[in-house]
GROMACS .gro file of C-alpha atoms in nm:
model
  222
    1MET     CA    1   0.024   0.919   4.732
    2THR     CA    2   0.031   1.294   4.828
    3THR     CA    3   0.095   1.431   4.480
    4ASP     CA    4   0.028   1.373   4.126
    5HIS     CA    5   0.404   1.338   4.079
    6ALA     CA    6   0.452   1.064   4.328
    7ALA     CA    7   0.127   0.893   4.199
    8ILE     CA    8   0.215   0.920   3.839
    9SER     CA    9   0.594   0.734   3.923
   10ALA     CA   10   0.441   0.499   4.099
   11PHE     CA   11   0.202   0.395   3.811
   12LEU     CA   12   0.483   0.414   3.572
   13GLU     CA   13   0.702   0.165   3.806
   14ALA     CA   14   0.428  -0.100   3.809
   15GLN     CA   15   0.384  -0.063   3.450
   16VAL     CA   16   0.721  -0.136   3.439
   17ALA     CA   17   0.761  -0.405   3.710
   18GLU     CA   18   0.440  -0.573   3.661
   19SER     CA   19   0.336  -0.543   3.304
   20GLY     CA   20   0.619  -0.558   3.146
   21ALA     CA   21   0.532  -0.246   2.950
   22ALA     CA   22   0.765  -0.128   2.656
   23ARG     CA   23   1.004   0.194   2.721
   24ASN     CA   24   0.787   0.394   2.484
   25THR     CA   25   0.455   0.297   2.602
   26VAL     CA   26   0.579   0.416   2.970
   27LEU     CA   27   0.694   0.735   2.805
   28ALA     CA   28   0.380   0.770   2.671
   29TYR     CA   29   0.181   0.686   2.983
   30GLY     CA   30   0.394   0.966   3.129
   31ARG     CA   31   0.357   1.222   2.878
   32ASP     CA   32  -0.015   1.221   2.831
   33LEU     CA   33  -0.062   1.191   3.280
   34ARG     CA   34   0.187   1.499   3.309
   35ASP     CA   35  -0.042   1.662   3.046
   36LEU     CA   36  -0.369   1.600   3.237
   37SER     CA   37  -0.178   1.697   3.575
   38ASP     CA   38  -0.081   2.034   3.435
   39TRP     CA   39  -0.416   2.078   3.316
   40LEU     CA   40  -0.583   2.009   3.659
   41ALA     CA   41  -0.307   2.211   3.832
   42ARG     CA   42  -0.422   2.521   3.616
   43ARG     CA   43  -0.763   2.494   3.809
   44GLY     CA   44  -0.631   2.416   4.139
   45LEU     CA   45  -0.725   2.046   4.135
   46ALA     CA   46  -0.513   1.759   4.142
   47LEU     CA   47  -0.554   1.372   4.033
   48PRO     CA   48  -0.691   1.255   4.352
   49ALA     CA   49  -0.986   1.438   4.289
   50LEU     CA   50  -1.042   1.349   3.925
   51THR     CA   51  -1.403   1.279   3.813
   52ARG     CA   52  -1.565   1.173   3.504
   53GLU     CA   53  -1.675   1.526   3.437
   54MET     CA   54  -1.292   1.647   3.461
   55VAL     CA   55  -1.186   1.368   3.212
   56GLU     CA   56  -1.472   1.444   2.980
   57ASP     CA   57  -1.377   1.814   2.986
   58TYR     CA   58  -1.004   1.747   2.965
   59LEU     CA   59  -1.058   1.548   2.642
   60SER     CA   60  -1.275   1.830   2.504
   61HIS     CA   61  -0.999   2.068   2.625
   62CYS     CA   62  -0.758   1.803   2.385
   63ASP     CA   63  -1.003   1.845   2.102
   64ALA     CA   64  -1.003   2.217   2.097
   65GLN     CA   65  -0.637   2.200   2.092
   66GLY     CA   66  -0.720   2.031   1.731
   67LEU     CA   67  -0.530   1.713   1.863
   68SER     CA   68  -0.637   1.409   1.640
   69ARG     CA   69  -0.867   1.145   1.743
   70ALA     CA   70  -0.553   0.876   1.760
   71THR     CA   71  -0.358   1.138   2.022
   72ARG     CA   72  -0.723   1.176   2.204
   73ALA     CA   73  -0.779   0.797   2.217
   74ARG     CA   74  -0.432   0.737   2.337
   75ARG     CA   75  -0.481   1.010   2.594
   76LEU     CA   76  -0.779   0.836   2.739
   77SER     CA   77  -0.654   0.482   2.716
   78SER     CA   78  -0.367   0.635   2.939
   79ILE     CA   79  -0.596   0.788   3.185
   80ARG     CA   80  -0.778   0.454   3.190
   81GLN     CA   81  -0.486   0.268   3.296
   82PHE     CA   82  -0.410   0.503   3.545
   83THR     CA   83  -0.754   0.535   3.734
   84ARG     CA   84  -0.786   0.180   3.727
   85PHE     CA   85  -0.436   0.130   3.906
   86ALA     CA   86  -0.561   0.374   4.135
   87LEU     CA   87  -0.842   0.184   4.226
   88GLU     CA   88  -0.676  -0.123   4.264
   89GLU     CA   89  -0.408   0.014   4.479
   90GLY     CA   90  -0.684   0.144   4.725
   91TRP     CA   91  -0.578   0.526   4.632
   92ARG     CA   92  -0.970   0.612   4.541
   93GLY     CA   93  -1.285   0.388   4.547
   94ASP     CA   94  -1.412   0.438   4.220
   95ASP     CA   95  -1.286   0.423   3.834
   96PRO     CA   96  -1.420   0.793   3.692
   97ALA     CA   97  -1.255   0.686   3.309
   98ILE     CA   98  -1.429   0.338   3.289
   99ARG     CA   99  -1.730   0.412   3.135
  100ILE     CA  100  -1.623   0.731   2.886
  101ALA     CA  101  -1.635   0.614   2.505
  102GLY     CA  102  -1.331   0.708   2.308
  103PRO     CA  103  -1.311   0.945   2.015
  104GLY     CA  104  -1.257   0.637   1.768
  105ARG     CA  105  -1.032   0.668   1.504
  106ALA     CA  106  -1.134   0.840   1.171
  107LYS     CA  107  -1.273   0.677   0.897
  108ARG     CA  108  -1.003   0.693   0.558
  109LEU     CA  109  -1.118   0.697   0.232
  110PRO     CA  110  -0.976   0.393   0.035
  111ARG     CA  111  -0.696   0.510  -0.168
  112THR     CA  112  -0.745   0.463  -0.548
  113LEU     CA  113  -0.469   0.450  -0.828
  114GLU     CA  114  -0.411   0.738  -1.090
  115ARG     CA  115  -0.503   0.657  -1.456
  116PRO     CA  116  -0.142   0.605  -1.549
  117GLN     CA  117  -0.079   0.367  -1.258
  118ILE     CA  118  -0.372   0.154  -1.383
  119GLU     CA  119  -0.243   0.194  -1.726
  120ALA     CA  120   0.075   0.078  -1.628
  121LEU     CA  121  -0.075  -0.246  -1.431
  122LEU     CA  122  -0.287  -0.339  -1.742
  123THR     CA  123  -0.002  -0.341  -1.961
  124ALA     CA  124   0.266  -0.482  -1.711
  125ALA     CA  125   0.009  -0.801  -1.650
  126PRO     CA  126   0.049  -1.013  -1.964
  127LEU     CA  127   0.424  -0.952  -1.975
  128VAL     CA  128   0.457  -1.089  -1.613
  129GLY     CA  129   0.463  -1.510  -1.568
  130ARG     CA  130   0.681  -1.791  -1.645
  131THR     CA  131   0.442  -1.953  -1.907
  132GLU     CA  132   0.196  -1.821  -2.174
  133ALA     CA  133  -0.104  -1.968  -1.956
  134ASP     CA  134   0.066  -1.757  -1.637
  135ARG     CA  135   0.092  -1.450  -1.831
  136ALA     CA  136  -0.277  -1.475  -1.983
  137ARG     CA  137  -0.392  -1.566  -1.611
  138ASN     CA  138  -0.237  -1.251  -1.474
  139ARG     CA  139  -0.382  -1.054  -1.779
  140CYS     CA  140  -0.739  -1.173  -1.693
  141LEU     CA  141  -0.709  -1.110  -1.350
  142MET     CA  142  -0.613  -0.758  -1.393
  143GLU     CA  143  -0.826  -0.658  -1.609
  144LEU     CA  144  -1.183  -0.843  -1.403
  145LEU     CA  145  -1.050  -0.645  -1.126
  146TYR     CA  146  -1.050  -0.330  -1.351
  147ALA     CA  147  -1.379  -0.385  -1.489
  148THR     CA  148  -1.589  -0.483  -1.212
  149GLY     CA  149  -1.446  -0.333  -0.868
  150MET     CA  150  -1.490  -0.662  -0.742
  151ARG     CA  151  -1.284  -0.744  -0.407
  152VAL     CA  152  -1.014  -1.006  -0.458
  153SER     CA  153  -1.141  -1.265  -0.244
  154GLU     CA  154  -1.493  -1.222  -0.488
  155LEU     CA  155  -1.266  -1.280  -0.796
  156VAL     CA  156  -1.085  -1.577  -0.670
  157GLY     CA  157  -1.398  -1.708  -0.545
  158LEU     CA  158  -1.561  -1.704  -0.884
  159PRO     CA  159  -1.691  -2.018  -1.026
  160VAL     CA  160  -1.566  -2.086  -1.355
  161SER     CA  161  -1.911  -2.222  -1.481
  162GLY     CA  162  -2.052  -1.855  -1.464
  163CYS     CA  163  -1.741  -1.717  -1.671
  164ARG     CA  164  -1.856  -1.935  -1.988
  165GLY     CA  165  -2.040  -1.828  -2.272
  166ASP     CA  166  -1.862  -1.507  -2.335
  167PRO     CA  167  -2.082  -1.331  -2.071
  168ALA     CA  168  -2.156  -0.979  -2.046
  169VAL     CA  169  -2.215  -0.981  -1.671
  170LEU     CA  170  -2.100  -1.183  -1.409
  171VAL     CA  171  -2.294  -1.304  -1.101
  172VAL     CA  172  -2.078  -1.207  -0.802
  173ARG     CA  173  -2.128  -1.318  -0.428
  174GLY     CA  174  -2.005  -1.096  -0.186
  175LYS     CA  175  -2.018  -1.022   0.196
  176GLY     CA  176  -2.309  -1.210   0.384
  177GLY     CA  177  -2.341  -1.427   0.070
  178LYS     CA  178  -2.573  -1.161  -0.125
  179ASP     CA  179  -2.529  -1.191  -0.508
  180ARG     CA  180  -2.500  -0.869  -0.746
  181MET     CA  181  -2.429  -0.849  -1.106
  182VAL     CA  182  -2.135  -0.674  -1.252
  183PRO     CA  183  -2.085  -0.582  -1.630
  184LEU     CA  184  -1.788  -0.659  -1.819
  185GLY     CA  185  -1.649  -0.477  -2.086
  186GLY     CA  186  -1.465  -0.590  -2.427
  187PRO     CA  187  -1.105  -0.597  -2.286
  188ALA     CA  188  -1.241  -0.801  -1.964
  189ARG     CA  189  -1.451  -1.021  -2.217
  190ARG     CA  190  -1.165  -1.128  -2.433
  191ALA     CA  191  -0.896  -1.197  -2.146
  192LEU     CA  192  -1.132  -1.399  -1.947
  193ALA     CA  193  -1.183  -1.596  -2.316
  194ASP     CA  194  -0.825  -1.641  -2.385
  195TRP     CA  195  -0.751  -1.741  -2.025
  196LEU     CA  196  -1.034  -2.030  -2.052
  197VAL     CA  197  -0.907  -2.139  -2.379
  198LEU     CA  198  -0.590  -2.188  -2.216
  199ARG     CA  199  -0.707  -2.343  -1.908
  200ASP     CA  200  -0.903  -2.588  -2.077
  201GLY     CA  201  -0.650  -2.713  -2.327
  202ALA     CA  202  -0.410  -2.742  -2.024
  203PRO     CA  203  -0.218  -3.081  -2.096
  204GLU     CA  204  -0.323  -3.328  -1.830
  205ALA     CA  205   0.053  -3.396  -1.698
  206SER     CA  206   0.138  -3.002  -1.700
  207PRO     CA  207   0.108  -2.795  -1.347
  208LEU     CA  208  -0.163  -2.611  -1.489
  209GLY     CA  209  -0.362  -2.939  -1.629
  210ARG     CA  210  -0.314  -3.123  -1.270
  211LEU     CA  211  -0.460  -2.810  -1.079
  212VAL     CA  212  -0.763  -2.809  -1.306
  213ALA     CA  213  -0.840  -3.180  -1.256
  214GLY     CA  214  -0.779  -3.110  -0.879
  215ARG     CA  215  -0.470  -3.329  -0.880
  216PRO     CA  216  -0.181  -3.228  -0.647
  217VAL     CA  217   0.084  -3.034  -0.827
  218ALA     CA  218   0.446  -3.179  -0.800
  219GLN     CA  219   0.740  -2.951  -0.632
  220ASP     CA  220   1.082  -2.885  -0.809
  221GLN     CA  221   1.307  -3.089  -0.644
  222PRO     CA  222   1.602  -2.935  -0.499
   0.00000   0.00000   0.00000
C-alpha cells in the first residue's frame, strides 16, 4: 500500500467483508483514520511511518482540541484496529498502538432527585398497589430508601428479624459483606411498623401469606 487513502480503503473493505462491521462503525473508522492521516500529512508524514510517539502526539493534539474522552478513546480504538490489520497484512513489522493506554471514560456523579421529585414519590407510594398490603409495602420501601440511602439490593436483602421492635437503626450488609448501621427517622419507622403488622397478619391462603410462608403463589388463570 503506497498511499494512506489506499491503506484506509483496504482496511475498511476488510472490516465489512471479514468482520461484518456495521455501516456506522465503518464510517467512524474512516473519519478517525482520515483525521489521523491529515494530521500526519501536515507534518510531512504518512501512515506507513506511524510510530507509538506519533500516536501519542496525535492523541495529545485531540485533547488540546477539546475532544471528549469518549471521542479520543474511539479514535485510539480505530487506530488500534488499523495498526493490527497492517501488521496482519504484512505492511509493517510491529504494532505501534498496542500498548498505548486509552484516556478512559470520565466518571459521572450519580444523578440526584430534586426535593419536589422526592416529595412526589413519597406521596405517590402509598397510593400505588392493588391491596392495602401492596400500598403499605410500597410506602415502606420508599421511606426506607429515602431515610437510609441504601441500595435497592441492600434493601431487598434486609432480614425481617432485624426490622422488628421499632429499631432506631438498621444493620445493612453492603458490598464485600461489610455491615454498617443506618439510622431511621420517624416516618420510616412508622412505615416499617405498619408494613410488618400487615405482613404478619396476612391470611395464610392470601398471596402475601403464601409468600411469607415460603409457598408458591398461584398464578391467575387465563
